[in-house]
Coordinates of C-alpha atoms and ligand atoms in Angstrom, one line a residue:
X1 CA -0.2 0.6 -0.3
X2 CA 2.7 2.7 1.1
X3 CA 4.5 2.1 -2.2
X4 CA 4.3 4.7 -4.9
X5 CA 2.9 3.2 -7.1
X6 CA 1.1 3.8 -10.9
X7 CA -2.5 5.3 -8.5
X8 CA -1.5 6.3 -5.1
X9 CA -3.2 5.5 -2.4
X10 CA -7.0 8.0 -2.5
X11 CA -7.8 9.4 1.6
X12 CA -10.3 11.2 3.2
X13 CA -10.2 14.2 5.7
X14 CA -12.5 14.3 8.0
X15 CA -12.2 18.1 9.9
X16 CA -9.6 19.4 7.2
X17 CA -8.6 23.0 8.5
X18 CA -8.4 22.1 12.1
X19 CA -5.5 21.6 13.3
X20 CA -4.5 18.4 12.4
X21 CA -6.2 18.4 9.3
X22 CA -3.6 21.1 8.3
X23 CA -1.0 18.8 9.2
X24 CA -2.2 16.2 7.5
X25 CA -2.8 17.7 4.0
X26 CA 0.2 19.1 4.8
X27 CA 2.1 15.3 5.3
X28 CA -0.3 14.6 2.2
X29 CA 1.3 17.2 0.0
X30 CA 4.4 15.6 0.4
X31 CA 3.4 12.3 -0.2
X32 CA 2.0 12.9 -2.3
X33 CA 3.9 10.2 -4.7
X34 CA 1.7 7.5 -2.4
X35 CA -1.1 9.3 -1.1
X36 CA -4.1 11.8 -3.0
X37 CA -6.7 13.6 -0.6
X38 CA -10.2 13.1 -2.6
X39 CA -12.7 14.1 -0.1
X40 CA -12.0 16.8 2.2
X41 CA -14.9 18.1 5.0
X42 CA -14.4 21.5 7.5
X43 CA -17.7 22.8 10.1
X44 CA -18.5 25.8 8.8
X45 CA -15.1 27.2 7.7
X46 CA -16.8 27.7 4.5
X47 CA -13.1 29.9 3.4
X48 CA -10.3 27.8 4.5
X49 CA -12.7 24.8 2.2
X50 CA -12.7 26.2 -1.0
X51 CA -8.2 27.1 -0.8
X52 CA -8.2 23.7 0.7
X53 CA -10.2 22.5 -2.8
X54 CA -8.2 25.0 -4.9
X55 CA -5.4 23.7 -4.3
X56 CA -6.1 19.7 -3.5
X57 CA -9.1 20.2 -6.1
X58 CA -10.4 16.5 -4.5
X59 CA -13.4 14.7 -6.1
X60 CA -15.3 14.8 -3.2
X61 CA -16.2 17.9 -0.4
X62 CA -18.9 18.6 1.9
X63 CA -19.3 21.6 5.1
X64 CA -21.6 20.3 8.2
X65 CA -22.8 23.9 8.7
X66 CA -25.4 25.7 6.1
X67 CA -23.8 28.5 4.3
X68 CA -24.5 30.4 1.7
X69 CA -21.0 30.9 -0.2
X70 CA -20.8 27.2 0.1
X71 CA -20.7 25.7 -4.1
X72 CA -24.1 24.1 -5.1
X73 CA -21.8 21.2 -5.8
X74 CA -20.9 20.5 -2.2
X75 CA -22.2 17.6 0.1
X76 CA -24.0 20.1 3.3
X77 CA -25.5 18.6 6.4
X78 CA -23.5 16.2 8.8
X79 CA -24.4 13.4 6.8
X80 CA -21.1 14.9 4.6
X81 CA -18.9 13.4 6.9
X82 CA -20.6 9.8 5.5
X83 CA -20.6 10.2 2.6
X84 CA -17.2 11.4 2.2
X85 CA -16.0 8.4 4.2
X86 CA -17.8 5.9 1.8
X87 CA -16.2 7.8 -1.0
X88 CA -15.4 5.0 -3.9
X89 CA -12.4 6.7 -4.1
X90 CA -10.9 7.2 -0.6
X91 CA -9.5 3.8 0.6
X92 CA -8.4 5.0 4.4
X93 CA -9.6 8.6 5.6
X94 CA -8.6 10.4 8.4
X95 CA -10.9 10.5 10.5
X96 CA -10.0 14.8 12.3
X97 CA -13.3 15.8 13.6
X98 CA -13.1 16.5 17.4
X99 CA -16.3 15.4 19.4
X100 CA -19.1 13.1 19.2
X101 CA -20.5 13.9 15.3
X102 CA -16.9 11.8 14.1
X103 CA -18.7 8.3 15.1
X104 CA -21.6 7.7 12.0
X105 CA -17.9 8.2 9.6
X106 CA -16.2 5.9 11.6
X107 CA -18.5 3.2 11.8
X108 CA -19.0 3.4 8.4
X109 CA -15.6 3.5 6.6
X110 CA -15.1 0.4 8.8
X111 CA -18.3 -1.3 7.5
X112 CA -16.8 -1.2 4.2
X113 CA -13.4 -2.4 5.5
X114 CA -11.1 1.6 5.0
X115 CA -8.7 2.1 7.0
X116 CA -9.3 4.7 9.5
X117 CA -6.5 7.2 10.8
X118 CA -8.0 8.3 14.3
X119 CA -7.1 11.5 15.5
X120 CA -10.9 11.4 16.5
X121 CA -10.5 10.1 20.1
X122 CA -14.4 10.4 20.8
X123 CA -14.9 7.7 18.7
X124 CA -13.6 5.3 21.2
X125 CA -14.6 7.2 24.1
X126 CA -18.0 7.0 22.9
X127 CA -18.9 3.8 21.5
X128 CA -16.0 2.0 22.4
X129 CA -17.0 -1.5 22.0
X130 CA -19.2 -1.7 19.2
X131 CA -16.2 1.2 16.7
X132 CA -13.7 -2.2 17.0
X133 CA -16.4 -5.1 16.6
X134 CA -17.5 -3.0 13.5
X135 CA -13.6 -2.5 12.5
X136 CA -13.1 -6.9 13.3
X137 CA -16.4 -7.6 11.6
X138 CA -16.0 -6.0 8.6
X139 CA -11.9 -6.1 8.2
X140 CA -11.8 -2.2 8.6
X141 CA -8.3 -0.9 10.0
X142 CA -8.2 1.7 13.5
X143 CA -5.1 2.7 13.2
X144 CA -4.7 5.6 16.1
X145 CA -3.5 8.9 15.3
X146 CA -3.2 10.2 18.7
X147 CA 0.3 9.8 19.5
X148 CA 0.1 8.4 22.8
X149 CA -1.9 5.5 21.6
X150 CA 0.8 5.7 18.2
X151 CA 3.9 5.4 19.9
X152 CA 2.1 2.1 21.9
X153 CA 1.3 0.5 19.0
X154 CA 5.3 0.9 17.9
X155 CA 6.4 -0.7 20.6
X156 CA 3.7 -3.5 19.9
X157 CA 5.4 -4.1 16.2
X158 CA 5.4 -7.8 17.0
X159 CA 4.4 -8.6 20.4
X160 CA 1.6 -11.5 21.6
X161 CA -1.1 -9.2 24.1
X162 CA -0.6 -11.4 26.3
X163 CA 3.7 -10.1 26.7
X164 CA 2.4 -6.6 27.1
X165 CA 2.6 -5.9 31.3
X166 CA 1.6 -2.6 31.3
X167 CA 1.0 -0.1 29.2
X168 CA 2.5 3.9 30.6
X169 CA 1.3 7.2 28.8
X170 CA 2.8 9.9 29.0
X171 CA 0.8 12.9 29.8
X172 CA 2.6 17.0 29.5
X173 CA 1.0 18.3 32.1
X174 CA -1.1 21.0 30.5
X175 CA -0.8 24.5 31.2
X176 CA -2.3 23.7 35.3
X177 CA 1.0 21.8 35.4
X178 CA 3.0 23.4 38.3
X179 CA -0.3 26.6 39.4
X180 CA -1.4 25.1 43.8
X181 CA -4.8 24.2 43.6
X182 CA -5.8 28.0 44.4
X183 CA -5.1 29.2 41.6
X184 CA -6.2 27.3 39.5
X185 CA -9.7 27.4 40.9
X186 CA -9.0 31.6 38.0
X187 CA -8.3 29.5 35.3
X188 CA -9.3 32.0 33.4
X189 CA -9.7 31.5 29.1
X190 CA -6.7 32.4 27.7
X191 CA -5.0 30.8 30.3
X192 CA -6.7 26.9 29.9
X193 CA -5.2 28.0 26.2
X194 CA -1.5 27.7 26.6
X195 CA 0.1 25.3 26.1
X196 CA 3.1 23.9 26.8
X197 CA 3.6 21.9 24.1
X198 CA 1.6 21.5 21.6
X199 CA -0.1 23.6 19.3
X200 CA -4.1 22.2 18.8
X201 CA -7.7 23.1 18.9
X202 CA -9.0 24.4 21.5
X203 CA -11.8 22.1 22.6
X204 CA -8.6 19.4 23.4
X205 CA -6.1 22.3 24.6
X206 CA -8.3 22.8 27.1
X207 CA -9.1 18.7 27.7
X208 CA -5.0 19.0 27.8
X209 CA -5.6 21.8 30.7
X210 CA -8.2 19.8 33.1
X211 CA -6.3 16.5 32.3
X212 CA -9.4 14.8 30.9
X213 CA -7.5 14.0 27.6
X214 CA -6.1 11.6 29.4
X215 CA -9.2 10.0 30.3
X216 CA -10.4 9.6 27.3
X217 CA -7.5 8.7 25.6
X218 CA -6.6 6.0 28.6
X219 CA -10.2 4.9 27.1
X220 CA -9.0 4.8 23.5
X221 CA -6.4 2.2 24.6
X222 CA -8.4 -0.1 26.5
X223 CA -10.1 -0.1 23.4
X224 CA -7.7 0.1 20.6
X225 CA -4.6 -2.4 22.2
X226 CA -7.6 -4.5 24.4
X227 CA -5.3 -4.5 27.6
X228 CA -7.7 -4.1 30.8
X229 CA -7.4 -0.5 32.8
X230 CA -5.2 -1.8 36.6
X231 CA -2.5 -2.2 33.4
X232 CA -3.4 1.5 32.0
X233 CA -1.0 4.4 33.2
X234 CA 0.2 8.2 33.2
X235 CA 3.0 9.9 34.1
X236 CA 3.5 13.0 33.7
X237 CA 6.5 14.0 31.2
X238 CA 6.1 18.2 30.8
X239 CA 8.5 17.7 27.5
X240 CA 6.6 15.8 25.2
X241 CA 8.7 14.1 23.5
X242 CA 8.0 10.5 24.8
X243 CA 5.0 10.0 23.2
X244 CA 4.4 6.4 25.5
X245 CA 5.7 3.5 27.1
X246 CA 5.2 -0.2 26.6
X247 CA 5.8 -2.4 29.4
X248 CA 6.6 -6.3 29.1
X249 CA 6.6 -9.2 31.3
X250 CA 9.8 -9.9 31.2
X251 CA 11.1 -6.2 33.4
X252 CA 11.9 -3.8 29.4
X253 CA 10.3 -1.3 29.2
X254 CA 10.0 0.2 25.5
X255 CA 9.3 3.4 24.9
X256 CA 8.5 5.4 21.6
X257 CA 9.7 9.1 20.8
X258 CA 10.4 12.3 18.7
X259 CA 9.4 15.5 18.4
X260 CA 6.2 16.6 19.2
X261 CA 4.9 17.2 16.2
X262 CA 1.5 15.2 14.9
X263 CA 3.2 15.2 11.1
X264 CA 5.2 11.7 12.8
X265 CA 2.2 9.9 14.2
X266 CA -0.4 11.1 10.9
X267 CA 2.1 9.3 8.4
X268 CA 2.7 6.2 10.5
X269 CA -1.5 5.9 10.5
X270 CA -1.0 6.2 7.0
X271 CA 1.7 3.7 5.8
X272 CA 1.6 2.3 9.1
X273 CA 3.6 -1.1 9.5
X274 CA 5.7 0.0 7.6
X275 CA 7.4 3.4 7.4
X276 CA 7.8 5.6 4.9
X277 CA 11.2 8.3 3.9
X278 CA 9.7 11.3 5.0
X279 CA 11.5 15.2 6.0
X280 CA 8.5 16.2 8.4
X281 CA 10.6 17.7 11.5
X282 CA 13.8 17.9 12.4
X283 CA 16.5 16.0 13.2
X284 CA 16.5 14.7 17.1
X285 CA 18.5 16.2 18.4
X286 CA 19.0 14.1 23.0
X287 CA 21.6 17.0 23.6
X288 CA 20.1 19.9 22.9
X289 CA 16.3 18.1 24.6
X290 CA 18.8 18.6 27.8
X291 CA 17.0 16.6 29.8
X292 CA 13.3 14.5 30.4
X293 CA 11.7 14.5 32.6
X294 CA 8.8 12.3 34.5
X295 CA 6.5 13.0 37.9
X296 CA 2.9 11.4 39.3
X297 CA -0.5 13.3 38.3
X298 CA -2.1 15.2 40.5
X299 CA -4.8 13.1 40.7
X300 CA -6.3 16.0 43.8
X301 CA -6.0 19.4 42.0
X302 CA -7.2 17.5 37.9
X303 CA -9.8 15.9 38.6
X304 CA -11.6 15.8 34.9
X305 CA -8.5 12.0 34.8
X306 CA -10.2 10.0 37.4
X307 CA -13.8 11.4 36.7
X308 CA -13.3 9.8 32.9
X309 CA -10.8 6.6 33.7
X310 CA -14.5 5.8 36.5
X311 CA -16.6 6.2 34.2
X312 CA -14.3 3.8 31.7
X313 CA -14.1 1.3 33.7
X314 CA -17.8 1.6 34.7
X315 CA -19.1 1.3 31.2
X316 CA -22.2 1.2 29.6
X317 CA -23.5 4.7 28.9
X318 CA -20.7 5.6 31.0
X319 CA -17.7 6.9 28.8
X320 CA -20.3 8.9 26.1
X321 CA -21.7 10.4 29.9
X322 CA -18.4 11.6 29.8
X323 CA -17.2 13.1 26.8
X324 CA -20.5 14.2 26.2
X325 CA -20.5 16.6 29.9
X326 CA -17.5 17.6 29.2
X327 CA -18.6 18.2 25.8
X328 CA -20.9 20.8 26.4
X329 CA -19.0 21.1 29.3
X330 CA -16.0 22.8 27.6
X331 CA -17.7 25.0 24.9
X332 CA -19.0 26.6 28.1
X333 CA -16.1 27.9 29.4
X334 CA -14.7 28.6 26.2
X335 CA -18.0 31.0 25.6
X336 CA -17.4 32.1 29.3
X337 CA -20.4 30.7 30.6
X338 CA -18.7 28.5 32.6
X339 CA -15.8 28.7 34.8
X340 CA -12.3 26.4 35.3
X341 CA -13.7 23.8 37.6
X342 CA -17.1 24.2 36.8
X343 CA -16.3 21.3 33.5
X344 CA -15.2 19.1 35.9
X345 CA -18.4 20.1 38.7
X346 CA -20.9 19.7 35.2
X347 CA -19.1 16.2 34.3
X348 CA -18.8 14.9 37.8
X349 CA -23.2 16.0 38.6
X350 CA -23.6 14.8 35.1
X351 CA -22.1 10.8 35.5
X352 CA -24.1 10.9 38.9
X353 CA -27.4 11.3 36.6
X354 CA -27.1 9.9 34.4
X355 CA -24.1 6.9 34.3
X356 CA -26.3 4.3 34.4
X357 CA -28.2 4.7 31.6
X358 CA -28.3 1.3 29.1
X359 CA -24.9 1.8 27.7
X360 CA -25.4 -1.7 24.9
X361 CA -26.0 -0.1 21.6
X362 CA -25.4 2.2 19.3
X363 CA -29.4 3.8 20.2
X364 CA -28.5 4.1 23.8
X365 CA -24.8 5.2 23.5
X366 CA -26.5 8.2 22.4
X367 CA -29.5 9.0 24.1
X368 CA -27.2 8.8 27.0
X369 CA -24.9 10.9 25.3
X370 CA -28.1 13.5 24.6
X371 CA -29.6 13.7 28.0
X372 CA -25.7 14.2 28.7
X373 CA -26.0 17.9 27.2
X374 CA -29.4 18.2 27.7
X375 CA -28.4 17.9 31.7
X376 CA -24.8 20.0 31.5
X377 CA -27.1 23.1 29.6
X378 CA -29.8 23.1 32.1
X379 CA -27.2 23.3 34.8
X380 CA -25.2 26.3 33.3
X381 CA -28.7 28.2 31.2
X382 CA -28.4 28.4 27.4
Ligands
NAD401 P1 -9.4 21.3 15.9 O1 -10.4 22.3 16.1 O2 -8.2 22.4 14.9 O3 -10.3 21.2 14.4 C1 -11.3 20.1 14.0 C2 -11.8 20.1 12.3 O4 -13.5 19.0 12.6 C3 -12.6 21.6 11.6 O5 -12.3 21.0 10.8 C4 -13.7 21.5 11.8 O6 -14.7 21.5 11.5 C5 -14.6 19.7 11.7 N1 -16.4 20.0 12.5 C6 -15.7 20.5 14.3 N2 -16.6 20.7 14.8 C7 -17.3 19.2 13.7 C8 -18.5 19.0 13.8 N3 -19.2 18.7 14.7 N4 -18.9 17.9 12.2 C9 -18.1 18.3 11.0 N5 -16.6 17.9 11.8 C10 -16.3 19.6 12.8 O7 -9.5 19.9 16.2 P2 -8.5 18.8 16.8 O8 -7.2 19.9 17.6 O9 -7.2 19.3 15.0 O10 -8.9 17.9 16.3 C11 -9.6 16.4 15.9 C12 -8.6 15.9 16.7 O11 -8.5 15.5 16.7 C13 -10.1 15.6 18.1 O12 -10.8 14.8 18.5 C14 -9.0 15.6 19.1 O13 -8.8 14.9 20.2 C15 -8.0 14.8 18.0 N6 -6.5 15.6 18.1 C16 -5.8 15.9 17.9 C17 -4.3 16.3 18.0 C18 -3.9 18.1 18.0 O14 -2.7 18.0 18.4 N7 -5.0 18.5 17.1 C19 -3.5 16.5 18.7 C20 -4.2 14.6 19.3 C21 -5.6 13.8 19.0
MG402 MG1 -2.4 12.8 23.1

């Protein structure tokens, strides 16, 4: 699949105008002998999508939000995600949409036996069992773009499940890693959007400040690699150079490292299990790094990690409730309707009220998702 051939492999890119989307387009442009964007979607940014369409001439473009300026030839509405993901020219789908909105397209692509290069971790948090079962049943491939999971995939290469003792996910700790609890309580939107090591979309940047992102990633790792929750741990690593560790049953530990650029895991998700030459990041210089340090998570000051992992362990609808309540609470924090601590308060209240909802089927999970959104909206006020 990854050797340059006569016809490059077609790639559908969902969320093309976002942070991962634009990194993915840089990778695809450098690797144009191997891959070609054939479908692009965006939520609302008509101008950015129009520029990408002019540049890459995909067979399909789609915009989710209604917009008079969108060309008549574009797909429109939420269904454009599934249309792009199932486009006949696309063999690989990069899902770089933010939030549970990415779930139907992931499922549709897997049902057609495609590879999904998954940045949209919320897909696995909302419906992990259903997504992995859909991939298995239809021969679809789920390959992570998230840097921690790409690291684990690389460390696991060729190993059997019984050889793995523990997964150790690294976390940067976010902008409030060294802040005392009283100061965290006063954190503003601008404070929370200042991520120390990664440039990302606003939702995941806030999730990194609360550590909700690491909870989503523990759940993601559980589903991707089939490792039980009591064998997945988190360590704070402020430099974001080691992207995760795998400890094996003989006591050996493998780590994957590299400069913090999402272009590396995006490319690996496209070419896995192969590697291809690329020049996307500067050469690795260990001396220039200075040092790599590690710290324990301050669970009391960052309750979202424990809440999310607890929801993962509880299973059923709990992870979907955690995710949906968090999505709404983060949006409310970003538009000034909730203070920083309010995010964890809202998510905790939603879990108490709704985590016991049934969560076996997709319909049940989507009902739990809606109930959690409605509850937080009602609490915070429109
Ligand atoms: P972003 O906000 O920069 O971009 C999101 C993209 O999705 C945009 O193109 C937007 O138009 C589209 N979108 C937003 N809401 C949508 C909706 N309701 N329906 C359809 N499309 C919608 O976000 P991002 O930082 O690129 O993150 C995308 C996903 O990748 C998230 O799940 C995030 O957790 C994950 N991720 C991001 C990074 C990173 O470095 N940015 C790293 C790891 C994982
Ligand atoms: Mg990550």
